[in-house]
């Protein structure tokens, strides 16, 4: 459920009509709903209660500092995968004690940054990383709290580019090697073993793969405790999927996910961490664009819009589906017409949808891409020298630009011509 509804025939973000935002900031732009972000966060904490837990928002899905502050102010933790994201979490006022540092290739500089600024735990993904962290922490006279990311060899049954829990993926330490690596971790200076971490993929639409993985984590917890490790925290990752279409079957609800967590690991007395990204941010955002041209092609009509693959990469990158809706509500019995919805970028891959039934649209009409909050703005580029589009945050009847569109001067001035020319 979200807060983007038609009111009096116009699509609103909470209580703000989208044409009002378009008139002020121009199209295309991203718009996020505070109420939706808050509600999704709360669904997770309610689902995990009364277990001791921390919901760590996966910043990589939507990293605007204003959005992080909405969640951080509610008490959310943050899952970061780079020094840049760590800095964003801090800039949003989130204390280090609520920041989990994940990622397969942390550099020594990033480790130092987090150890200096405070960190809840590092999720360590390999032996070389473990040894590097030990060296860095020991050289600073610090202790790094760690969980080892275990690869449980579970098929997440999701898109191959976002499956991470099979043994041929680059992520984590194979579960068969876990005991040996934990033993090494316990001997290393500057390392404090606090728990186990697992994250098997993104946009999962069934609970079974999670349940298989968490059951393995529970068994491993007992084994490692038997080996003398004080396992007190389980980080179960993110990955719960969202509905991208109205028609497809609904993914599991956070409440059912929470019940499954209690069933699989609830008896262990561990503090539970989860790292949802998409489920918090995905349906909390729209991409709003306007129609530039309607072009008649051979056997198909093209809707050429002012947003493109550089603004929203998911369709060209993963073949992902986004519902596209007109901002002005069509009259009830309006017949649909099929369009290929495309952007202006010079690549055939710049296609948002093929043969998509839409009500008739003409030049200047506004359309909204739904479920664009996650992995939208964060993956944008300036390909074709198209400026990064603005991000807008709505709360009730208020809205604010939370990242402005750069000017062309700003973009051009980033390049420098060598003095020898
Ligand atoms: C991407 C990622 C997440 C978030 O995944 P979602 O599918 O957006 O919930 C959480 N943890 C880690 C380690 C990730 O890489």
Short mmCIF file of C-alpha atoms and ligand atoms in Angstrom, two decimals:
data_model
loop_
_atom_site.label_atom_id
_atom_site.label_comp_id
_atom_site.label_asym_id
_atom_site.label_seq_id
_atom_site.Cartn_x
_atom_site.Cartn_y
_atom_site.Cartn_z
CA UNK A 1 0.00 0.00 0.00
CA UNK A 2 1.23 3.51 -0.73
CA UNK A 3 0.07 7.10 -0.64
CA UNK A 4 -0.18 7.84 -4.37
CA UNK A 5 -3.88 8.02 -5.17
CA UNK A 6 -6.19 9.86 -7.53
CA UNK A 7 -8.14 12.62 -5.84
CA UNK A 8 -10.60 14.71 -7.86
CA UNK A 9 -9.26 13.12 -11.03
CA UNK A 10 -5.58 13.95 -10.40
CA UNK A 11 -2.83 11.69 -9.09
CA UNK A 12 -1.52 12.95 -5.75
CA UNK A 13 1.51 12.21 -3.62
CA UNK A 14 -0.17 12.23 -0.20
CA UNK A 15 -2.08 15.55 -0.36
CA UNK A 16 0.00 17.18 -3.09
CA UNK A 17 -1.25 17.11 -6.70
CA UNK A 18 1.62 15.95 -8.93
CA UNK A 19 1.03 18.72 -11.51
CA UNK A 20 1.85 21.27 -8.76
CA UNK A 21 5.29 19.68 -8.31
CA UNK A 22 5.82 19.41 -12.07
CA UNK A 23 4.99 23.12 -12.46
CA UNK A 24 7.61 24.06 -9.87
CA UNK A 25 10.50 21.67 -10.58
CA UNK A 26 9.90 20.60 -14.19
CA UNK A 27 9.91 17.00 -15.43
CA UNK A 28 11.22 14.39 -15.07
CA UNK A 29 11.52 14.08 -11.28
CA UNK A 30 11.34 11.49 -8.51
CA UNK A 31 8.84 12.02 -5.71
CA UNK A 32 8.78 10.14 -2.39
CA UNK A 33 6.06 9.86 0.25
CA UNK A 34 7.11 10.27 3.88
CA UNK A 35 4.00 8.44 5.12
CA UNK A 36 4.76 5.40 2.95
CA UNK A 37 8.40 5.24 4.06
CA UNK A 38 7.34 5.46 7.71
CA UNK A 39 4.61 2.88 7.35
CA UNK A 40 6.87 0.35 5.68
CA UNK A 41 9.53 0.75 8.36
CA UNK A 42 6.89 0.31 11.05
CA UNK A 43 5.51 -2.84 9.43
CA UNK A 44 8.92 -4.46 9.88
CA UNK A 45 9.47 -3.43 13.46
CA UNK A 46 5.95 -4.56 14.36
CA UNK A 47 6.56 -7.87 12.59
CA UNK A 48 9.74 -8.54 14.60
CA UNK A 49 8.41 -7.45 17.98
CA UNK A 50 8.77 -8.55 20.71
CA UNK A 51 12.16 -10.00 19.64
CA UNK A 52 15.02 -7.58 20.31
CA UNK A 53 15.75 -6.23 16.84
CA UNK A 54 17.06 -3.45 14.63
CA UNK A 55 15.68 -2.71 11.17
CA UNK A 56 18.64 -1.43 9.13
CA UNK A 57 17.51 0.33 5.97
CA UNK A 58 19.62 -0.71 2.96
CA UNK A 59 20.79 2.72 1.85
CA UNK A 60 21.79 1.51 -1.57
CA UNK A 61 18.11 1.28 -2.58
CA UNK A 62 17.43 4.99 -1.98
CA UNK A 63 20.18 7.08 -0.49
CA UNK A 64 18.95 10.67 -0.32
CA UNK A 65 19.93 12.07 3.08
CA UNK A 66 16.44 13.50 3.71
CA UNK A 67 14.94 10.04 3.21
CA UNK A 68 17.54 8.53 5.55
CA UNK A 69 16.63 11.15 8.14
CA UNK A 70 12.91 10.23 7.94
CA UNK A 71 13.82 6.63 8.83
CA UNK A 72 16.71 7.42 11.17
CA UNK A 73 14.47 9.71 13.23
CA UNK A 74 12.13 6.75 13.77
CA UNK A 75 15.05 4.75 15.20
CA UNK A 76 16.02 2.81 12.10
CA UNK A 77 19.53 1.53 11.65
CA UNK A 78 21.31 1.72 8.29
CA UNK A 79 23.00 -0.89 6.15
CA UNK A 80 25.83 0.71 4.16
CA UNK A 81 27.99 -0.83 1.45
CA UNK A 82 30.55 1.94 0.89
CA UNK A 83 32.33 4.79 2.62
CA UNK A 84 30.07 7.15 0.68
CA UNK A 85 26.94 5.52 2.09
CA UNK A 86 28.50 5.54 5.56
CA UNK A 87 28.97 9.31 5.21
CA UNK A 88 25.35 9.69 4.11
CA UNK A 89 24.10 7.80 7.17
CA UNK A 90 26.17 10.02 9.44
CA UNK A 91 24.98 13.16 7.61
CA UNK A 92 21.40 12.05 8.29
CA UNK A 93 22.20 12.00 12.01
CA UNK A 94 22.30 8.23 12.43
CA UNK A 95 24.78 7.23 15.16
CA UNK A 96 27.53 4.74 14.34
CA UNK A 97 25.99 2.33 16.83
CA UNK A 98 23.14 1.85 14.35
CA UNK A 99 25.25 1.51 11.18
CA UNK A 100 26.06 -1.94 9.77
CA UNK A 101 28.85 -2.02 7.18
CA UNK A 102 28.25 -4.64 4.46
CA UNK A 103 29.86 -5.23 1.07
CA UNK A 104 32.27 -7.63 -0.58
CA UNK A 105 35.14 -5.21 -1.23
CA UNK A 106 35.62 -2.87 1.70
CA UNK A 107 38.88 -0.98 1.46
CA UNK A 108 41.21 -0.26 4.39
CA UNK A 109 40.26 3.43 4.13
CA UNK A 110 36.59 2.53 4.49
CA UNK A 111 37.35 0.33 7.51
CA UNK A 112 39.29 3.15 9.15
CA UNK A 113 36.48 5.64 8.44
CA UNK A 114 33.91 3.42 10.14
CA UNK A 115 36.13 2.51 13.09
CA UNK A 116 36.83 6.19 13.72
CA UNK A 117 33.22 7.31 13.31
CA UNK A 118 31.65 4.34 15.10
CA UNK A 119 30.05 1.24 13.66
CA UNK A 120 27.65 -1.38 14.94
CA UNK A 121 29.34 -4.21 13.07
CA UNK A 122 31.18 -5.11 9.91
CA UNK A 123 29.66 -7.91 7.89
CA UNK A 124 32.84 -9.60 6.69
CA UNK A 125 32.70 -11.53 3.43
CA UNK A 126 36.07 -13.23 3.08
CA UNK A 127 39.22 -14.30 4.90
CA UNK A 128 41.43 -11.65 3.25
CA UNK A 129 38.94 -8.99 4.32
CA UNK A 130 38.92 -10.40 7.87
CA UNK A 131 42.72 -10.21 8.06
CA UNK A 132 42.77 -6.68 6.63
CA UNK A 133 40.19 -5.53 9.16
CA UNK A 134 42.16 -7.10 11.98
CA UNK A 135 45.30 -5.23 10.86
CA UNK A 136 43.50 -1.91 10.52
CA UNK A 137 41.68 -2.19 13.86
CA UNK A 138 44.77 -3.38 15.74
CA UNK A 139 46.87 -0.56 14.25
CA UNK A 140 44.31 1.94 15.58
CA UNK A 141 44.09 0.25 18.99
CA UNK A 142 40.42 -0.39 18.16
CA UNK A 143 38.20 -3.45 18.20
CA UNK A 144 35.99 -4.22 15.20
CA UNK A 145 32.70 -5.98 15.99
CA UNK A 146 32.06 -8.47 13.20
CA UNK A 147 29.60 -10.93 11.77
CA UNK A 148 30.74 -13.24 9.01
CA UNK A 149 28.51 -13.25 5.96
CA UNK A 150 27.69 -16.87 5.32
CA UNK A 151 26.72 -18.07 1.87
CA UNK A 152 24.10 -20.73 2.65
CA UNK A 153 23.95 -22.10 -0.92
CA UNK A 154 20.23 -21.47 -1.30
CA UNK A 155 18.46 -20.68 -4.55
CA UNK A 156 16.63 -17.38 -4.02
CA UNK A 157 14.51 -17.95 -7.15
CA UNK A 158 14.89 -14.37 -8.29
CA UNK A 159 16.52 -12.54 -11.23
CA UNK A 160 20.04 -13.95 -11.76
CA UNK A 161 21.64 -10.50 -11.44
CA UNK A 162 20.28 -10.05 -7.93
CA UNK A 163 20.63 -13.60 -6.54
CA UNK A 164 23.47 -13.68 -4.01
CA UNK A 165 23.08 -16.81 -1.91
CA UNK A 166 24.28 -19.60 -4.22
CA UNK A 167 27.79 -20.93 -3.78
CA UNK A 168 28.83 -19.72 -7.25
CA UNK A 169 27.98 -16.08 -6.36
CA UNK A 170 30.77 -13.75 -5.25
CA UNK A 171 29.15 -13.15 -1.86
CA UNK A 172 29.96 -14.47 1.58
CA UNK A 173 31.86 -17.40 2.99
CA UNK A 174 30.68 -20.89 1.99
CA UNK A 175 28.78 -22.36 4.90
CA UNK A 176 31.01 -25.46 4.90
CA UNK A 177 34.02 -23.26 5.70
CA UNK A 178 32.26 -21.19 8.37
CA UNK A 179 33.66 -23.01 11.43
CA UNK A 180 37.24 -22.66 10.27
CA UNK A 181 36.88 -18.97 9.49
CA UNK A 182 35.14 -18.26 12.81
CA UNK A 183 38.01 -20.03 14.56
CA UNK A 184 40.50 -17.80 12.78
CA UNK A 185 38.41 -14.68 13.57
CA UNK A 186 38.41 -15.53 17.27
CA UNK A 187 42.23 -15.65 17.27
CA UNK A 188 42.82 -12.40 15.39
CA UNK A 189 43.68 -9.20 17.27
CA UNK A 190 41.25 -6.28 16.96
CA UNK A 191 38.30 -8.54 16.10
CA UNK A 192 35.23 -9.21 18.24
CA UNK A 193 32.93 -11.89 16.84
CA UNK A 194 29.33 -10.86 17.58
CA UNK A 195 27.19 -12.77 15.12
CA UNK A 196 26.28 -14.28 11.78
CA UNK A 197 25.12 -12.48 8.64
CA UNK A 198 23.26 -13.78 5.61
CA UNK A 199 21.68 -12.08 2.56
CA UNK A 200 20.52 -14.32 -0.26
CA UNK A 201 19.20 -11.90 -2.86
CA UNK A 202 16.72 -9.23 -3.76
CA UNK A 203 13.10 -9.12 -4.93
CA UNK A 204 12.26 -12.52 -3.43
CA UNK A 205 8.59 -13.30 -3.85
CA UNK A 206 8.37 -16.40 -1.64
CA UNK A 207 9.36 -17.14 1.96
CA UNK A 208 10.77 -20.63 1.35
CA UNK A 209 14.30 -19.59 0.29
CA UNK A 210 14.55 -17.32 3.34
CA UNK A 211 13.27 -20.09 5.57
CA UNK A 212 15.84 -22.55 4.20
CA UNK A 213 18.64 -20.04 4.74
CA UNK A 214 17.55 -18.97 8.23
CA UNK A 215 17.20 -22.60 9.30
CA UNK A 216 20.83 -23.13 8.27
CA UNK A 217 21.78 -20.00 10.22
CA UNK A 218 20.03 -21.38 13.32
CA UNK A 219 21.94 -24.67 13.07
CA UNK A 220 25.19 -22.81 12.54
CA UNK A 221 24.48 -20.67 15.61
CA UNK A 222 24.28 -23.78 17.79
CA UNK A 223 27.42 -25.24 16.21
CA UNK A 224 29.43 -22.06 16.68
CA UNK A 225 28.24 -21.66 20.25
CA UNK A 226 29.41 -25.22 20.83
CA UNK A 227 32.80 -24.13 19.48
CA UNK A 228 32.88 -21.39 22.13
CA UNK A 229 31.84 -18.35 20.09
CA UNK A 230 29.51 -15.85 21.73
CA UNK A 231 26.99 -15.55 18.89
CA UNK A 232 24.52 -12.93 20.08
CA UNK A 233 23.36 -11.20 16.92
CA UNK A 234 21.88 -12.53 13.68
CA UNK A 235 21.74 -10.29 10.64
CA UNK A 236 19.25 -11.85 8.23
CA UNK A 237 19.77 -9.40 5.34
CA UNK A 238 17.11 -7.86 3.13
CA UNK A 239 15.50 -9.03 -0.05
CA UNK A 240 11.76 -9.18 0.53
CA UNK A 241 10.11 -8.38 -2.81
CA UNK A 242 7.36 -5.95 -3.69
CA UNK A 243 4.49 -6.18 -6.20
CA UNK A 244 5.53 -4.32 -9.36
CA UNK A 245 2.23 -5.00 -11.10
CA UNK A 246 -1.30 -4.97 -9.85
CA UNK A 247 -1.97 -8.37 -11.38
CA UNK A 248 0.90 -10.62 -10.25
CA UNK A 249 0.55 -12.60 -7.07
CA UNK A 250 1.36 -10.68 -3.94
CA UNK A 251 4.78 -11.29 -2.34
CA UNK A 252 4.78 -12.28 1.34
CA UNK A 253 3.86 -9.59 3.84
CA UNK A 254 6.34 -8.34 6.45
CA UNK A 255 4.10 -9.84 9.12
CA UNK A 256 4.47 -13.35 7.65
CA UNK A 257 8.19 -12.78 7.14
CA UNK A 258 8.46 -11.78 10.82
CA UNK A 259 6.53 -14.87 11.93
CA UNK A 260 8.88 -17.06 9.89
CA UNK A 261 11.91 -15.38 11.50
CA UNK A 262 10.50 -16.08 14.96
CA UNK A 263 9.85 -19.68 13.95
CA UNK A 264 13.35 -20.28 12.58
CA UNK A 265 15.67 -18.28 14.85
CA UNK A 266 13.44 -16.83 17.60
CA UNK A 267 14.44 -19.47 20.16
CA UNK A 268 18.14 -18.60 20.07
CA UNK A 269 17.97 -15.50 22.25
CA UNK A 270 19.81 -13.44 19.64
CA UNK A 271 19.24 -9.85 18.70
CA UNK A 272 17.84 -9.84 15.15
CA UNK A 273 18.89 -7.42 12.45
CA UNK A 274 17.28 -7.18 9.03
CA UNK A 275 18.35 -5.03 6.09
CA UNK A 276 15.32 -4.29 3.94
CA UNK A 277 15.77 -1.79 1.11
CA UNK A 278 13.24 -2.27 -1.65
CA UNK A 279 10.30 -3.09 0.59
CA UNK A 280 10.71 0.19 2.44
CA UNK A 281 11.58 2.47 -0.47
CA UNK A 282 10.19 0.81 -3.63
CA UNK A 283 6.55 1.72 -3.42
CA UNK A 284 7.36 4.97 -1.63
CA UNK A 285 8.47 6.63 -4.87
CA UNK A 286 7.25 7.58 -8.34
CA UNK A 287 9.12 8.82 -11.37
CA UNK A 288 7.05 11.54 -13.04
CA UNK A 289 7.68 12.31 -16.68
CA UNK A 290 5.95 14.11 -19.53
CA UNK A 291 5.16 13.01 -23.02
CA UNK A 292 7.37 14.73 -25.61
CA UNK A 293 5.93 13.14 -28.74
CA UNK A 294 3.51 10.46 -29.80
CA UNK A 295 5.12 8.85 -32.83
CA UNK A 296 3.39 6.50 -35.20
CA UNK A 297 5.66 3.62 -36.17
CA UNK A 298 5.22 0.49 -38.27
CA UNK A 299 2.52 -1.47 -36.53
CA UNK A 300 3.11 0.26 -33.22
CA UNK A 301 2.90 3.68 -31.65
CA UNK A 302 5.72 5.09 -29.56
CA UNK A 303 5.19 7.25 -26.54
CA UNK A 304 8.40 9.26 -26.31
CA UNK A 305 8.73 10.57 -22.76
CA UNK A 306 11.30 12.91 -21.22
CA UNK A 307 12.57 10.29 -18.74
CA UNK A 308 15.07 7.75 -20.02
CA UNK A 309 17.18 4.72 -19.12
CA UNK A 310 19.75 6.98 -17.45
CA UNK A 311 17.06 8.17 -14.99
CA UNK A 312 15.47 4.75 -14.32
CA UNK A 313 17.76 1.90 -15.34
CA UNK A 314 15.77 -1.11 -14.10
CA UNK A 315 13.80 -1.79 -17.29
CA UNK A 316 16.87 -1.75 -19.54
CA UNK A 317 19.11 -3.45 -16.96
CA UNK A 318 16.87 -6.23 -15.65
CA UNK A 319 13.93 -6.16 -18.06
CA UNK A 320 11.97 -4.91 -15.07
CA UNK A 321 8.33 -3.92 -15.26
CA UNK A 322 7.01 -0.62 -13.88
CA UNK A 323 3.33 0.25 -14.07
CA UNK A 324 2.88 3.51 -15.97
CA UNK A 325 -0.19 5.57 -15.19
CA UNK A 326 -1.51 8.90 -16.45
CA UNK A 327 -1.47 11.71 -13.89
CA UNK A 328 -4.90 12.88 -15.05
CA UNK A 329 -7.31 10.06 -14.28
CA UNK A 330 -8.89 8.72 -17.45
CA UNK A 331 -12.68 8.61 -17.71
CA UNK A 332 -13.94 5.18 -16.57
CA UNK A 333 -14.77 3.64 -19.97
CA UNK A 334 -11.79 5.01 -21.94
CA UNK A 335 -10.50 2.36 -24.36
CA UNK A 336 -6.84 1.44 -23.97
CA UNK A 337 -4.33 1.77 -26.79
CA UNK A 338 -1.00 -0.07 -26.99
CA UNK A 339 2.21 1.95 -26.83
CA UNK A 340 5.91 1.28 -26.70
CA UNK A 341 7.05 3.69 -24.00
CA UNK A 342 10.57 4.94 -24.74
CA UNK A 343 13.00 7.65 -23.67
CA UNK A 344 15.12 10.00 -25.80
CA UNK A 345 18.47 8.21 -25.28
CA UNK A 346 20.20 6.93 -28.42
CA UNK A 347 19.89 3.21 -27.63
CA UNK A 348 17.13 0.75 -28.39
CA UNK A 349 17.61 -0.45 -24.81
CA UNK A 350 16.06 2.85 -23.75
CA UNK A 351 12.64 1.23 -23.68
CA UNK A 352 10.45 1.25 -20.58
CA UNK A 353 7.64 -0.93 -21.92
CA UNK A 354 6.54 -2.67 -25.12
CA UNK A 355 2.93 -3.07 -26.24
CA UNK A 356 1.74 -1.50 -23.02
CA UNK A 357 -2.00 -0.80 -22.95
CA UNK A 358 -2.50 2.82 -21.87
CA UNK A 359 -5.30 5.27 -22.26
CA UNK A 360 -4.66 7.72 -25.12
CA UNK A 361 -2.04 10.34 -24.27
CA UNK A 362 -0.76 13.40 -26.07
CA UNK A 363 2.17 15.80 -25.99
CA UNK A 364 2.68 17.47 -22.65
CA UNK A 365 0.65 14.92 -20.66
CA UNK A 366 2.18 13.75 -17.39
CA UNK A 367 2.72 10.07 -16.64
CA UNK A 368 3.96 8.38 -13.47
CA UNK A 369 6.12 5.25 -13.24
CA UNK A 370 5.04 3.45 -10.11
CA UNK A 371 7.26 1.55 -7.64
CA UNK A 372 10.28 3.62 -8.66
CA UNK A 373 11.55 4.53 -5.20
CA UNK A 374 14.06 1.69 -4.92
CA UNK A 375 17.04 1.34 -7.27
CA UNK A 376 15.77 4.33 -9.26
CA UNK A 377 17.49 7.61 -8.42
CA UNK A 378 20.48 5.78 -6.96
CA UNK A 379 21.30 4.07 -10.26
CA UNK A 380 20.84 7.18 -12.38
CA UNK A 381 23.64 8.53 -14.54
CA UNK A 382 24.17 11.52 -16.80
CA UNK A 383 24.43 9.40 -19.93
CA UNK A 384 23.74 11.52 -23.01
CA UNK A 385 24.58 14.55 -20.78
CA UNK A 386 21.13 14.42 -19.30
CA UNK A 387 21.27 16.09 -15.86
CA UNK A 388 20.43 13.92 -12.83
CA UNK A 389 16.77 14.54 -12.17
CA UNK A 390 15.49 16.20 -9.00
CA UNK A 391 14.19 14.30 -5.99
CA UNK A 392 11.19 15.66 -4.12
CA UNK A 393 9.89 14.61 -0.69
CA UNK A 394 6.23 15.02 0.23
CA UNK A 395 4.77 15.09 3.72
CA UNK A 396 1.04 15.72 3.93
CA UNK A 397 0.33 18.84 1.89
CA UNK A 398 3.97 19.99 1.86
CA UNK A 399 6.73 19.19 -0.58
CA UNK A 400 10.40 20.05 -0.80
CA UNK A 401 13.14 19.49 -3.34
CA UNK A 402 15.65 17.22 -1.57
CA UNK A 403 18.10 17.11 -4.47
CA UNK A 404 18.02 19.81 -7.11
CA UNK A 405 18.61 19.32 -10.81
CA UNK A 406 22.19 20.39 -11.59
CA UNK A 407 22.64 23.19 -14.10
CA UNK A 408 24.39 22.50 -17.38
CA UNK A 409 27.22 24.76 -16.21
CA UNK A 410 27.77 22.52 -13.18
CA UNK A 411 27.93 19.50 -15.44
CA UNK A 412 30.23 21.02 -18.06
CA UNK A 413 32.52 22.55 -15.43
CA UNK A 414 33.37 19.11 -14.04
CA UNK A 415 35.42 18.46 -17.15
CA UNK A 416 38.82 20.09 -17.51
CA UNK A 417 40.86 20.69 -20.62
CA UNK A 418 44.56 19.84 -20.07
CA UNK A 419 46.92 22.80 -20.17
CA UNK A 420 48.86 21.29 -23.08
CA UNK A 421 45.92 21.84 -25.41
C1 LIG B 1 21.02 -5.05 -1.59
C2 LIG B 1 21.21 -5.51 -0.20
C3 LIG B 1 20.17 -5.38 0.73
C4 LIG B 1 18.81 -4.86 0.38
O1 LIG B 1 18.11 -5.65 -0.52
P1 LIG B 1 16.58 -5.34 -0.85
O2 LIG B 1 16.22 -6.34 -1.85
O3 LIG B 1 16.51 -3.95 -1.38
O4 LIG B 1 15.81 -5.48 0.42
C5 LIG B 1 20.42 -5.77 2.04
N1 LIG B 1 21.63 -6.25 2.43
C6 LIG B 1 22.65 -6.39 1.55
C7 LIG B 1 23.94 -6.93 2.03
C8 LIG B 1 22.47 -6.02 0.21
O5 LIG B 1 23.49 -6.16 -0.65
#
